[in-house]
Amino acid sequence: MPTRVPDTPGILAARLEVRAAQSALQNFALKAEMSRAANNMTLSIMDGWDYGQARRDAWSADGMEAQLRDASAARAYVEPPGLSHAVVHCPPLGT
């Protein structure tokens, strides 16, 4: 176990890089939180919300999602019947 703090140029550069990355991520998280709060405020200011239309839009989105899910399931790989799972060794090189 090392008993002293490493102060080589590589360690110092790595520490600076980590500090810069942490600072950038903290700034990004702060901006995202401020944007989320502003969006929530905007949504709370809206009046005249049509709940029926929102419900129809949600049902339409659910239907579209089901269609996409069914289409992707239809394209999924299916093993052909009678496919063997027996291990077959490769022939030696040069044969």
mmCIF file of the C-alpha atoms, coordinates in Angstrom:
data_MODEL
# 
_entry.id   MODEL 
# 
loop_
_atom_site.group_PDB 
_atom_site.id 
_atom_site.type_symbol 
_atom_site.label_atom_id 
_atom_site.label_alt_id 
_atom_site.label_comp_id 
_atom_site.label_asym_id 
_atom_site.label_entity_id 
_atom_site.label_seq_id 
_atom_site.pdbx_PDB_ins_code 
_atom_site.Cartn_x 
_atom_site.Cartn_y 
_atom_site.Cartn_z 
_atom_site.occupancy 
_atom_site.B_iso_or_equiv 
_atom_site.pdbx_formal_charge 
_atom_site.auth_seq_id 
_atom_site.auth_comp_id 
_atom_site.auth_asym_id 
_atom_site.auth_atom_id 
_atom_site.pdbx_PDB_model_num 
ATOM 1  C CA . MET A 1 1  ? 0.000   0.000   0.000   1.00 0.00 ? 1  MET A CA 1 
ATOM 2  C CA . PRO A 1 2  ? 1.362   3.433   -0.855  1.00 0.00 ? 2  PRO A CA 1 
ATOM 3  C CA . THR A 1 3  ? 2.097   5.592   2.166   1.00 0.00 ? 3  THR A CA 1 
ATOM 4  C CA . ARG A 1 4  ? 2.421   8.950   0.378   1.00 0.00 ? 4  ARG A CA 1 
ATOM 5  C CA . VAL A 1 5  ? 0.137   10.939  -1.884  1.00 0.00 ? 5  VAL A CA 1 
ATOM 6  C CA . PRO A 1 6  ? 1.122   10.380  -5.518  1.00 0.00 ? 6  PRO A CA 1 
ATOM 7  C CA . ASP A 1 7  ? 2.185   13.622  -7.155  1.00 0.00 ? 7  ASP A CA 1 
ATOM 8  C CA . THR A 1 8  ? 3.387   12.458  -10.549 1.00 0.00 ? 8  THR A CA 1 
ATOM 9  C CA . PRO A 1 9  ? 2.345   14.483  -13.609 1.00 0.00 ? 9  PRO A CA 1 
ATOM 10 C CA . GLY A 1 10 ? 0.096   11.657  -14.848 1.00 0.00 ? 10 GLY A CA 1 
ATOM 11 C CA . ILE A 1 11 ? -1.832  11.492  -11.568 1.00 0.00 ? 11 ILE A CA 1 
ATOM 12 C CA . LEU A 1 12 ? -2.210  15.272  -11.418 1.00 0.00 ? 12 LEU A CA 1 
ATOM 13 C CA . ALA A 1 13 ? -3.446  15.398  -15.030 1.00 0.00 ? 13 ALA A CA 1 
ATOM 14 C CA . ALA A 1 14 ? -5.932  12.609  -14.335 1.00 0.00 ? 14 ALA A CA 1 
ATOM 15 C CA . ARG A 1 15 ? -7.222  14.471  -11.265 1.00 0.00 ? 15 ARG A CA 1 
ATOM 16 C CA . LEU A 1 16 ? -7.701  17.641  -13.325 1.00 0.00 ? 16 LEU A CA 1 
ATOM 17 C CA . GLU A 1 17 ? -9.559  15.682  -15.994 1.00 0.00 ? 17 GLU A CA 1 
ATOM 18 C CA . VAL A 1 18 ? -11.859 14.069  -13.414 1.00 0.00 ? 18 VAL A CA 1 
ATOM 19 C CA . ARG A 1 19 ? -12.479 17.438  -11.751 1.00 0.00 ? 19 ARG A CA 1 
ATOM 20 C CA . ALA A 1 20 ? -13.393 18.994  -15.139 1.00 0.00 ? 20 ALA A CA 1 
ATOM 21 C CA . ALA A 1 21 ? -15.728 16.093  -15.988 1.00 0.00 ? 21 ALA A CA 1 
ATOM 22 C CA . GLN A 1 22 ? -17.432 16.321  -12.586 1.00 0.00 ? 22 GLN A CA 1 
ATOM 23 C CA . SER A 1 23 ? -17.882 20.071  -12.974 1.00 0.00 ? 23 SER A CA 1 
ATOM 24 C CA . ALA A 1 24 ? -19.389 19.669  -16.448 1.00 0.00 ? 24 ALA A CA 1 
ATOM 25 C CA . LEU A 1 25 ? -21.782 16.966  -15.232 1.00 0.00 ? 25 LEU A CA 1 
ATOM 26 C CA . GLN A 1 26 ? -22.860 19.077  -12.246 1.00 0.00 ? 26 GLN A CA 1 
ATOM 27 C CA . ASN A 1 27 ? -23.553 22.034  -14.550 1.00 0.00 ? 27 ASN A CA 1 
ATOM 28 C CA . PHE A 1 28 ? -25.543 19.792  -16.895 1.00 0.00 ? 28 PHE A CA 1 
ATOM 29 C CA . ALA A 1 29 ? -27.610 18.399  -14.010 1.00 0.00 ? 29 ALA A CA 1 
ATOM 30 C CA . LEU A 1 30 ? -28.298 21.926  -12.712 1.00 0.00 ? 30 LEU A CA 1 
ATOM 31 C CA . LYS A 1 31 ? -29.430 23.140  -16.143 1.00 0.00 ? 31 LYS A CA 1 
ATOM 32 C CA . ALA A 1 32 ? -31.634 20.058  -16.599 1.00 0.00 ? 32 ALA A CA 1 
ATOM 33 C CA . GLU A 1 33 ? -33.272 20.638  -13.217 1.00 0.00 ? 33 GLU A CA 1 
ATOM 34 C CA . MET A 1 34 ? -33.904 24.308  -14.028 1.00 0.00 ? 34 MET A CA 1 
ATOM 35 C CA . SER A 1 35 ? -35.390 23.360  -17.408 1.00 0.00 ? 35 SER A CA 1 
ATOM 36 C CA . ARG A 1 36 ? -37.634 20.749  -15.784 1.00 0.00 ? 36 ARG A CA 1 
ATOM 37 C CA . ALA A 1 37 ? -38.848 23.257  -13.211 1.00 0.00 ? 37 ALA A CA 1 
ATOM 38 C CA . ALA A 1 38 ? -39.576 25.857  -15.908 1.00 0.00 ? 38 ALA A CA 1 
ATOM 39 C CA . ASN A 1 39 ? -41.484 23.272  -17.954 1.00 0.00 ? 39 ASN A CA 1 
ATOM 40 C CA . ASN A 1 40 ? -43.563 22.289  -14.916 1.00 0.00 ? 40 ASN A CA 1 
ATOM 41 C CA . MET A 1 41 ? -44.367 25.945  -14.334 1.00 0.00 ? 41 MET A CA 1 
ATOM 42 C CA . THR A 1 42 ? -45.437 26.349  -17.959 1.00 0.00 ? 42 THR A CA 1 
ATOM 43 C CA . LEU A 1 43 ? -47.690 23.297  -17.740 1.00 0.00 ? 43 LEU A CA 1 
ATOM 44 C CA . SER A 1 44 ? -49.309 24.563  -14.533 1.00 0.00 ? 44 SER A CA 1 
ATOM 45 C CA . ILE A 1 45 ? -50.097 27.909  -16.199 1.00 0.00 ? 45 ILE A CA 1 
ATOM 46 C CA . MET A 1 46 ? -51.981 26.305  -19.098 1.00 0.00 ? 46 MET A CA 1 
ATOM 47 C CA . ASP A 1 47 ? -55.723 26.302  -18.743 1.00 0.00 ? 47 ASP A CA 1 
ATOM 48 C CA . GLY A 1 48 ? -58.448 24.956  -20.958 1.00 0.00 ? 48 GLY A CA 1 
ATOM 49 C CA . TRP A 1 49 ? -56.929 21.477  -20.992 1.00 0.00 ? 49 TRP A CA 1 
ATOM 50 C CA . ASP A 1 50 ? -59.021 19.055  -23.033 1.00 0.00 ? 50 ASP A CA 1 
ATOM 51 C CA . TYR A 1 51 ? -58.946 15.820  -21.030 1.00 0.00 ? 51 TYR A CA 1 
ATOM 52 C CA . GLY A 1 52 ? -60.988 13.939  -23.618 1.00 0.00 ? 52 GLY A CA 1 
ATOM 53 C CA . GLN A 1 53 ? -58.493 14.772  -26.364 1.00 0.00 ? 53 GLN A CA 1 
ATOM 54 C CA . ALA A 1 54 ? -55.612 13.843  -24.069 1.00 0.00 ? 54 ALA A CA 1 
ATOM 55 C CA . ARG A 1 55 ? -57.258 10.476  -23.378 1.00 0.00 ? 55 ARG A CA 1 
ATOM 56 C CA . ARG A 1 56 ? -57.795 9.846   -27.119 1.00 0.00 ? 56 ARG A CA 1 
ATOM 57 C CA . ASP A 1 57 ? -54.178 10.775  -27.837 1.00 0.00 ? 57 ASP A CA 1 
ATOM 58 C CA . ALA A 1 58 ? -53.001 8.357   -25.153 1.00 0.00 ? 58 ALA A CA 1 
ATOM 59 C CA . TRP A 1 59 ? -55.155 5.557   -26.583 1.00 0.00 ? 59 TRP A CA 1 
ATOM 60 C CA . SER A 1 60 ? -53.835 6.305   -30.073 1.00 0.00 ? 60 SER A CA 1 
ATOM 61 C CA . ALA A 1 61 ? -50.247 6.190   -28.800 1.00 0.00 ? 61 ALA A CA 1 
ATOM 62 C CA . ASP A 1 62 ? -50.929 2.889   -27.023 1.00 0.00 ? 62 ASP A CA 1 
ATOM 63 C CA . GLY A 1 63 ? -52.403 1.444   -30.230 1.00 0.00 ? 63 GLY A CA 1 
ATOM 64 C CA . MET A 1 64 ? -49.404 2.578   -32.271 1.00 0.00 ? 64 MET A CA 1 
ATOM 65 C CA . GLU A 1 65 ? -47.036 1.065   -29.699 1.00 0.00 ? 65 GLU A CA 1 
ATOM 66 C CA . ALA A 1 66 ? -48.920 -2.261  -29.861 1.00 0.00 ? 66 ALA A CA 1 
ATOM 67 C CA . GLN A 1 67 ? -48.680 -2.257  -33.674 1.00 0.00 ? 67 GLN A CA 1 
ATOM 68 C CA . LEU A 1 68 ? -44.941 -1.583  -33.570 1.00 0.00 ? 68 LEU A CA 1 
ATOM 69 C CA . ARG A 1 69 ? -44.441 -4.284  -30.937 1.00 0.00 ? 69 ARG A CA 1 
ATOM 70 C CA . ASP A 1 70 ? -46.407 -6.811  -33.001 1.00 0.00 ? 70 ASP A CA 1 
ATOM 71 C CA . ALA A 1 71 ? -44.479 -5.903  -36.157 1.00 0.00 ? 71 ALA A CA 1 
ATOM 72 C CA . SER A 1 72 ? -41.139 -6.351  -34.410 1.00 0.00 ? 72 SER A CA 1 
ATOM 73 C CA . ALA A 1 73 ? -42.282 -9.686  -32.940 1.00 0.00 ? 73 ALA A CA 1 
ATOM 74 C CA . ALA A 1 74 ? -43.241 -10.839 -36.453 1.00 0.00 ? 74 ALA A CA 1 
ATOM 75 C CA . ARG A 1 75 ? -39.700 -10.036 -37.655 1.00 0.00 ? 75 ARG A CA 1 
ATOM 76 C CA . ALA A 1 76 ? -38.021 -11.835 -34.756 1.00 0.00 ? 76 ALA A CA 1 
ATOM 77 C CA . TYR A 1 77 ? -35.716 -14.742 -35.515 1.00 0.00 ? 77 TYR A CA 1 
ATOM 78 C CA . VAL A 1 78 ? -37.311 -18.158 -35.130 1.00 0.00 ? 78 VAL A CA 1 
ATOM 79 C CA . GLU A 1 79 ? -35.204 -21.292 -35.297 1.00 0.00 ? 79 GLU A CA 1 
ATOM 80 C CA . PRO A 1 80 ? -36.208 -23.595 -38.120 1.00 0.00 ? 80 PRO A CA 1 
ATOM 81 C CA . PRO A 1 81 ? -37.721 -26.894 -36.985 1.00 0.00 ? 81 PRO A CA 1 
ATOM 82 C CA . GLY A 1 82 ? -35.277 -29.790 -36.761 1.00 0.00 ? 82 GLY A CA 1 
ATOM 83 C CA . LEU A 1 83 ? -32.254 -27.582 -36.142 1.00 0.00 ? 83 LEU A CA 1 
ATOM 84 C CA . SER A 1 84 ? -29.545 -29.550 -34.360 1.00 0.00 ? 84 SER A CA 1 
ATOM 85 C CA . HIS A 1 85 ? -27.761 -28.138 -31.330 1.00 0.00 ? 85 HIS A CA 1 
ATOM 86 C CA . ALA A 1 86 ? -25.039 -30.776 -31.352 1.00 0.00 ? 86 ALA A CA 1 
ATOM 87 C CA . VAL A 1 87 ? -21.504 -29.422 -31.111 1.00 0.00 ? 87 VAL A CA 1 
ATOM 88 C CA . VAL A 1 88 ? -19.572 -30.043 -34.328 1.00 0.00 ? 88 VAL A CA 1 
ATOM 89 C CA . HIS A 1 89 ? -15.802 -29.580 -34.210 1.00 0.00 ? 89 HIS A CA 1 
ATOM 90 C CA . CYS A 1 90 ? -13.997 -27.683 -36.944 1.00 0.00 ? 90 CYS A CA 1 
ATOM 91 C CA . PRO A 1 91 ? -11.885 -29.748 -39.333 1.00 0.00 ? 91 PRO A CA 1 
ATOM 92 C CA . PRO A 1 92 ? -8.115  -29.390 -38.952 1.00 0.00 ? 92 PRO A CA 1 
ATOM 93 C CA . LEU A 1 93 ? -6.452  -26.564 -40.865 1.00 0.00 ? 93 LEU A CA 1 
ATOM 94 C CA . GLY A 1 94 ? -5.394  -27.365 -44.370 1.00 0.00 ? 94 GLY A CA 1 
ATOM 95 C CA . THR A 1 95 ? -8.071  -29.999 -45.056 1.00 0.00 ? 95 THR A CA 1 
# 
